[in-house]
mmCIF file of C-alpha atoms in Angstrom:
data_model
loop_
_atom_site.group_PDB
_atom_site.id
_atom_site.type_symbol
_atom_site.label_atom_id
_atom_site.label_comp_id
_atom_site.label_asym_id
_atom_site.label_seq_id
_atom_site.Cartn_x
_atom_site.Cartn_y
_atom_site.Cartn_z
ATOM 1 C CA MET A 17 77.762 66.650 67.675
ATOM 2 C CA PRO A 18 73.849 66.404 67.730
ATOM 3 C CA ALA A 19 72.357 67.183 64.037
ATOM 4 C CA GLY A 20 71.642 70.832 63.417
ATOM 5 C CA THR A 21 73.520 72.697 66.456
ATOM 6 C CA GLY A 22 76.722 73.722 64.854
ATOM 7 C CA SER A 23 77.354 77.530 63.924
ATOM 8 C CA PHE A 24 78.223 78.637 60.728
ATOM 9 C CA VAL A 25 81.782 79.845 62.022
ATOM 10 C CA ARG A 26 82.638 76.723 63.939
ATOM 11 C CA THR A 27 81.931 74.740 60.809
ATOM 12 C CA CYS A 28 83.728 76.652 58.228
ATOM 13 C CA ILE A 29 86.725 76.502 60.581
ATOM 14 C CA ASN A 30 86.549 72.673 60.615
ATOM 15 C CA ASP A 31 86.006 72.770 56.708
ATOM 16 C CA LEU A 32 89.010 75.159 56.342
ATOM 17 C CA ASN A 33 91.314 72.954 58.522
ATOM 18 C CA ALA A 34 90.112 69.694 56.461
ATOM 19 C CA LEU A 35 91.229 71.328 53.109
ATOM 20 C CA SER A 36 94.498 73.220 54.269
ATOM 21 C CA GLY A 37 97.604 71.802 55.361
ATOM 22 C CA VAL A 38 100.281 69.464 54.134
ATOM 23 C CA GLY A 39 98.758 69.428 50.542
ATOM 24 C CA LEU A 40 99.331 73.271 50.145
ATOM 25 C CA VAL A 41 103.015 73.112 51.089
ATOM 26 C CA SER A 42 103.562 70.402 48.577
ATOM 27 C CA VAL A 43 102.686 72.490 45.548
ATOM 28 C CA PRO A 44 106.454 73.158 44.862
ATOM 29 C CA TYR A 45 107.245 69.325 44.799
ATOM 30 C CA ALA A 46 104.299 68.997 42.488
ATOM 31 C CA LEU A 47 105.508 71.695 40.128
ATOM 32 C CA SER A 48 108.828 70.117 39.929
ATOM 33 C CA GLN A 49 107.343 66.766 38.951
ATOM 34 C CA GLY A 50 104.599 67.819 36.380
ATOM 35 C CA GLY A 51 106.063 71.133 35.077
ATOM 36 C CA TRP A 52 104.682 74.683 34.872
ATOM 37 C CA LEU A 53 101.557 73.767 32.715
ATOM 38 C CA SER A 54 100.433 71.247 35.470
ATOM 39 C CA LEU A 55 99.229 74.554 37.377
ATOM 40 C CA ALA A 56 96.060 73.866 34.995
ATOM 41 C CA LEU A 57 95.648 70.752 36.790
ATOM 42 C CA LEU A 58 95.522 72.709 40.181
ATOM 43 C CA ALA A 59 92.902 74.924 39.105
ATOM 44 C CA ALA A 60 90.755 71.995 37.450
ATOM 45 C CA VAL A 61 90.931 70.077 40.827
ATOM 46 C CA ALA A 62 90.245 73.018 43.014
ATOM 47 C CA ALA A 63 87.146 73.763 40.759
ATOM 48 C CA ALA A 64 86.167 69.816 40.505
ATOM 49 C CA CYS A 65 86.419 69.595 44.344
ATOM 50 C CA TRP A 66 84.272 72.632 44.929
ATOM 51 C CA TYR A 67 81.622 71.803 42.301
ATOM 52 C CA THR A 68 81.625 68.061 43.761
ATOM 53 C CA GLY A 69 81.344 69.347 47.666
ATOM 54 C CA THR A 70 78.426 71.412 46.379
ATOM 55 C CA LEU A 71 76.669 68.334 44.786
ATOM 56 C CA LEU A 72 77.002 66.366 47.697
ATOM 57 C CA GLY A 73 74.892 69.145 49.743
ATOM 58 C CA HIS A 74 72.310 68.864 46.939
ATOM 59 C CA CYS A 75 72.333 64.896 47.488
ATOM 60 C CA MET A 76 71.779 65.200 51.044
ATOM 61 C CA ASP A 77 69.237 67.872 50.751
ATOM 62 C CA ALA A 78 67.129 65.172 48.968
ATOM 63 C CA ASP A 79 66.433 62.948 51.810
ATOM 64 C CA ALA A 80 66.545 63.874 55.563
ATOM 65 C CA ALA A 81 67.517 60.490 56.465
ATOM 66 C CA ILE A 82 70.819 60.929 54.420
ATOM 67 C CA ARG A 83 73.437 61.627 56.783
ATOM 68 C CA THR A 84 76.900 59.708 55.803
ATOM 69 C CA TYR A 85 78.238 58.469 52.425
ATOM 70 C CA PRO A 86 77.071 54.902 52.936
ATOM 71 C CA ASP A 87 73.805 56.484 52.904
ATOM 72 C CA ILE A 88 74.091 57.832 49.737
ATOM 73 C CA GLY A 89 75.482 55.053 48.188
ATOM 74 C CA GLU A 90 72.557 52.978 49.348
ATOM 75 C CA ARG A 91 70.230 55.421 48.080
ATOM 76 C CA ALA A 92 71.964 55.329 44.640
ATOM 77 C CA PHE A 93 72.622 51.606 44.296
ATOM 78 C CA GLY A 94 71.146 49.612 47.132
ATOM 79 C CA ARG A 95 73.039 47.556 49.779
ATOM 80 C CA ALA A 96 75.998 46.801 47.291
ATOM 81 C CA GLY A 97 76.341 50.488 46.826
ATOM 82 C CA ARG A 98 76.522 50.902 50.778
ATOM 83 C CA LEU A 99 79.143 48.415 50.966
ATOM 84 C CA VAL A 100 81.271 49.489 48.243
ATOM 85 C CA VAL A 101 80.999 53.194 49.575
ATOM 86 C CA SER A 102 81.981 52.394 53.156
ATOM 87 C CA SER A 103 85.027 50.103 51.909
ATOM 88 C CA PHE A 104 86.667 52.967 49.906
ATOM 89 C CA MET A 105 85.757 55.725 52.548
ATOM 90 C CA TYR A 106 87.065 53.742 55.565
ATOM 91 C CA ALA A 107 89.969 52.611 53.538
ATOM 92 C CA GLU A 108 90.923 56.419 52.802
ATOM 93 C CA LEU A 109 90.434 57.566 56.048
ATOM 94 C CA TYR A 110 92.423 54.790 57.198
ATOM 95 C CA LEU A 111 95.465 55.460 55.100
ATOM 96 C CA VAL A 112 95.175 59.082 55.169
ATOM 97 C CA ALA A 113 95.664 58.735 58.851
ATOM 98 C CA THR A 114 98.736 56.318 58.572
ATOM 99 C CA GLY A 115 100.281 58.735 56.242
ATOM 100 C CA PHE A 116 100.204 61.629 58.511
ATOM 101 C CA LEU A 117 101.421 59.448 61.257
ATOM 102 C CA ILE A 118 104.583 58.566 58.926
ATOM 103 C CA LEU A 119 104.759 62.172 58.265
ATOM 104 C CA GLU A 120 105.001 63.471 61.428
ATOM 105 C CA GLY A 121 107.538 60.659 62.594
ATOM 106 C CA ASP A 122 109.968 61.726 59.620
ATOM 107 C CA ASN A 123 109.722 65.584 60.259
ATOM 108 C CA LEU A 124 110.203 65.321 64.296
ATOM 109 C CA ASP A 125 112.927 62.770 63.750
ATOM 110 C CA LYS A 126 114.827 65.525 61.564
ATOM 111 C CA LEU A 127 113.987 68.110 64.235
ATOM 112 C CA PHE A 128 115.245 65.762 67.241
ATOM 113 C CA PRO A 129 117.635 63.256 65.870
ATOM 114 C CA GLY A 130 118.822 60.623 68.165
ATOM 115 C CA ALA A 131 115.899 60.866 70.358
ATOM 116 C CA SER A 132 115.011 57.532 72.323
ATOM 117 C CA VAL A 133 112.829 56.279 75.114
ATOM 118 C CA SER A 134 113.453 52.886 77.085
ATOM 119 C CA LEU A 135 110.753 51.274 79.432
ATOM 120 C CA GLY A 136 111.898 48.242 80.735
ATOM 121 C CA THR A 137 112.659 45.860 77.949
ATOM 122 C CA VAL A 138 111.003 47.899 75.260
ATOM 123 C CA SER A 139 112.862 50.796 73.553
ATOM 124 C CA LEU A 140 111.601 53.242 70.906
ATOM 125 C CA ALA A 141 113.930 55.430 69.054
ATOM 126 C CA GLY A 142 113.623 57.762 66.124
ATOM 127 C CA LYS A 143 110.755 57.717 63.726
ATOM 128 C CA GLN A 144 109.103 55.067 65.580
ATOM 129 C CA LEU A 145 109.161 56.758 68.973
ATOM 130 C CA PHE A 146 107.794 59.994 67.355
ATOM 131 C CA VAL A 147 105.045 57.935 65.611
ATOM 132 C CA VAL A 148 103.811 56.692 68.922
ATOM 133 C CA LEU A 149 104.125 60.017 70.542
ATOM 134 C CA VAL A 150 102.012 61.927 67.970
ATOM 135 C CA ALA A 151 99.377 58.797 68.059
ATOM 136 C CA LEU A 152 99.023 59.377 71.645
ATOM 137 C CA VAL A 153 98.789 63.285 71.385
ATOM 138 C CA ILE A 154 96.209 63.037 68.645
ATOM 139 C CA ALA A 155 94.155 60.043 69.907
ATOM 140 C CA PRO A 156 91.868 61.973 72.681
ATOM 141 C CA THR A 157 90.882 64.761 69.980
ATOM 142 C CA THR A 158 89.174 61.533 68.249
ATOM 143 C CA TRP A 159 87.020 61.023 71.390
ATOM 144 C CA LEU A 160 85.444 64.467 71.280
ATOM 145 C CA ARG A 161 81.661 64.180 70.381
ATOM 146 C CA SER A 162 81.215 67.761 69.601
ATOM 147 C CA LEU A 163 82.179 69.434 66.450
ATOM 148 C CA GLY A 164 81.887 72.767 68.066
ATOM 149 C CA VAL A 165 84.562 71.630 70.259
ATOM 150 C CA LEU A 166 86.724 70.301 67.722
ATOM 151 C CA ALA A 167 86.759 73.511 65.931
ATOM 152 C CA TYR A 168 88.842 74.882 68.452
ATOM 153 C CA VAL A 169 91.250 72.105 67.577
ATOM 154 C CA SER A 170 90.857 72.834 63.916
ATOM 155 C CA ALA A 171 91.774 76.422 64.536
ATOM 156 C CA THR A 172 95.029 75.335 65.491
ATOM 157 C CA GLY A 173 95.618 73.653 62.260
ATOM 158 C CA VAL A 174 94.364 76.610 60.325
ATOM 159 C CA PHE A 175 96.668 78.916 62.360
ATOM 160 C CA ALA A 176 99.745 76.440 61.725
ATOM 161 C CA SER A 177 99.020 76.738 57.990
ATOM 162 C CA VAL A 178 98.871 80.578 57.920
ATOM 163 C CA ILE A 179 102.153 80.614 59.873
ATOM 164 C CA ILE A 180 103.781 78.288 57.265
ATOM 165 C CA VAL A 181 102.499 80.721 54.568
ATOM 166 C CA LEU A 182 103.745 83.524 56.462
ATOM 167 C CA SER A 183 107.128 82.185 57.019
ATOM 168 C CA VAL A 184 107.717 81.387 53.118
ATOM 169 C CA LEU A 185 106.763 84.898 52.361
ATOM 170 C CA TRP A 186 109.183 86.313 55.271
ATOM 171 C CA ALA A 187 112.155 84.146 54.078
ATOM 172 C CA ALA A 188 111.697 85.407 50.372
ATOM 173 C CA ALA A 189 110.952 88.847 50.887
ATOM 174 C CA VAL A 190 113.184 89.593 54.365
ATOM 175 C CA ASP A 191 115.787 87.006 54.589
ATOM 176 C CA GLY A 192 117.218 87.581 51.146
ATOM 177 C CA VAL A 193 115.872 84.267 49.743
ATOM 178 C CA GLY A 194 113.913 85.964 46.683
ATOM 179 C CA PHE A 195 111.347 84.864 44.406
ATOM 180 C CA SER A 196 113.541 84.072 41.569
ATOM 181 C CA GLY A 197 112.211 80.432 40.005
ATOM 182 C CA ARG A 198 114.275 77.625 39.161
ATOM 183 C CA GLY A 199 113.471 75.757 35.968
ATOM 184 C CA THR A 200 111.549 76.304 32.941
ATOM 185 C CA THR A 201 110.267 73.008 31.884
ATOM 186 C CA PRO A 202 106.797 73.490 30.937
ATOM 187 C CA LEU A 203 105.536 70.019 31.085
ATOM 188 C CA ARG A 204 106.571 66.480 32.413
ATOM 189 C CA ILE A 205 104.372 63.759 31.348
ATOM 190 C CA THR A 206 106.036 61.228 33.631
ATOM 191 C CA GLY A 207 105.596 63.394 36.465
ATOM 192 C CA LEU A 208 101.885 64.455 36.009
ATOM 193 C CA PRO A 209 100.463 61.403 37.969
ATOM 194 C CA THR A 210 102.360 62.379 40.902
ATOM 195 C CA ALA A 211 101.456 66.152 40.525
ATOM 196 C CA LEU A 212 97.878 65.410 39.896
ATOM 197 C CA GLY A 213 97.985 63.078 43.345
ATOM 198 C CA LEU A 214 99.446 66.146 45.264
ATOM 199 C CA TYR A 215 96.906 68.587 43.907
ATOM 200 C CA ILE A 216 94.041 66.339 44.875
ATOM 201 C CA PHE A 217 95.375 66.052 48.306
ATOM 202 C CA CYS A 218 95.140 69.912 48.517
ATOM 203 C CA TYR A 219 91.511 70.043 48.168
ATOM 204 C CA GLY A 220 90.176 66.574 48.923
ATOM 205 C CA GLY A 221 88.341 67.082 52.075
ATOM 206 C CA HIS A 222 85.241 65.249 51.030
ATOM 207 C CA PRO A 223 85.330 62.252 53.610
ATOM 208 C CA VAL A 224 84.327 65.112 56.273
ATOM 209 C CA PHE A 225 81.666 67.010 54.208
ATOM 210 C CA PRO A 226 78.599 64.758 55.184
ATOM 211 C CA THR A 227 79.528 65.154 58.940
ATOM 212 C CA LEU A 228 79.708 68.878 58.553
ATOM 213 C CA TYR A 229 76.605 69.234 56.629
ATOM 214 C CA THR A 230 74.709 67.301 59.214
ATOM 215 C CA SER A 231 76.254 69.362 62.137
ATOM 216 C CA MET A 232 75.099 72.572 60.681
ATOM 217 C CA LYS A 233 72.307 74.767 61.933
ATOM 218 C CA GLN A 234 71.291 76.222 58.596
ATOM 219 C CA LYS A 235 72.070 73.612 56.040
ATOM 220 C CA SER A 236 71.092 76.105 53.466
ATOM 221 C CA GLN A 237 74.475 77.698 54.028
ATOM 222 C CA PHE A 238 76.512 74.474 52.803
ATOM 223 C CA PRO A 239 77.303 75.848 49.390
ATOM 224 C CA LYS A 240 78.477 79.015 50.869
ATOM 225 C CA LEU A 241 80.542 77.220 53.426
ATOM 226 C CA SER A 242 82.480 75.322 50.624
ATOM 227 C CA SER A 243 83.288 78.819 48.878
ATOM 228 C CA ASP A 244 84.527 80.308 52.038
ATOM 229 C CA ALA A 245 86.585 77.299 52.731
ATOM 230 C CA PHE A 246 88.083 76.805 49.269
ATOM 231 C CA LEU A 247 88.917 80.376 48.619
ATOM 232 C CA PRO A 248 91.158 80.644 51.511
ATOM 233 C CA CYS A 249 93.090 77.661 50.787
ATOM 234 C CA ALA A 250 93.524 78.688 47.236
ATOM 235 C CA ALA A 251 95.007 82.012 48.720
ATOM 236 C CA MET A 252 97.184 80.022 50.956
ATOM 237 C CA ALA A 253 98.698 77.889 47.996
ATOM 238 C CA SER A 254 99.450 81.035 45.858
ATOM 239 C CA PRO A 255 102.495 82.017 47.552
ATOM 240 C CA PHE A 256 104.046 78.542 46.683
ATOM 241 C CA SER A 257 103.149 79.016 42.926
ATOM 242 C CA THR A 258 102.304 82.550 42.069
ATOM 243 C CA ALA A 259 106.230 83.687 42.199
ATOM 244 C CA ASP A 260 106.932 80.800 39.870
ATOM 245 C CA GLU A 261 104.224 81.594 37.591
ATOM 246 C CA LEU A 262 105.576 85.292 37.343
ATOM 247 C CA TYR A 263 109.027 83.855 36.388
ATOM 248 C CA LEU A 264 107.837 81.617 33.746
ATOM 249 C CA VAL A 265 105.789 84.567 32.217
ATOM 250 C CA LEU A 266 109.241 86.685 32.311
ATOM 251 C CA GLN A 267 110.837 83.998 30.892
ATOM 252 C CA LEU A 268 108.409 83.566 28.022
ATOM 253 C CA LEU A 269 108.225 87.266 27.281
ATOM 254 C CA HIS A 270 112.141 87.421 27.240
ATOM 255 C CA LEU A 271 111.994 84.715 24.664
#
């Protein structure tokens, strides 16, 4: 997208899509691994990611020539900084994309067990089939040159996250599942690394922040953009943790 042509709303949708998603629905598992007190890590990670995202905007404000993470690395540490930052950034993007393909393959294989396709001597079945299909469906979205157009794709991701949250609330309130918590372990030291990794995954949308900043018409609105994206993500995460927090409080009061 040409620099400085993106509206605030479309950029906010892209940012929200980068932050919301699989990480939010992993909060219950993170709680089971780290214990109730690990929720403090969730709040700390959210605050740290919001603050560092705002700092990133200030870094890019310092020089109009800064457009990417490698540019920031070079400005701070020279040529070596550019190489190190580029290596970490591209490795993260590659591994995250790979992780999502594996996740989609696993989930679709459970929804459609036994699916298979044969083309001549080539046969694909199960997880491998769905990984290839998802890659083929997603690939055209990577060819879009306009973040304004990509915002419509991002909107589908945000809508899917909202549907998941509403489905959880519906299952608990209407279908009789209820909100009663399970387990009262306050802290699991051995599970904290897993919990911390999942919490970071909830709010770690930083790789796309420089691109979003560069695309904005009014770059002074970037701090507001960060707040407007982080707050809805925190709201969407709450149905997966708030009921458990209330259950823990009631247990403590009972004791």
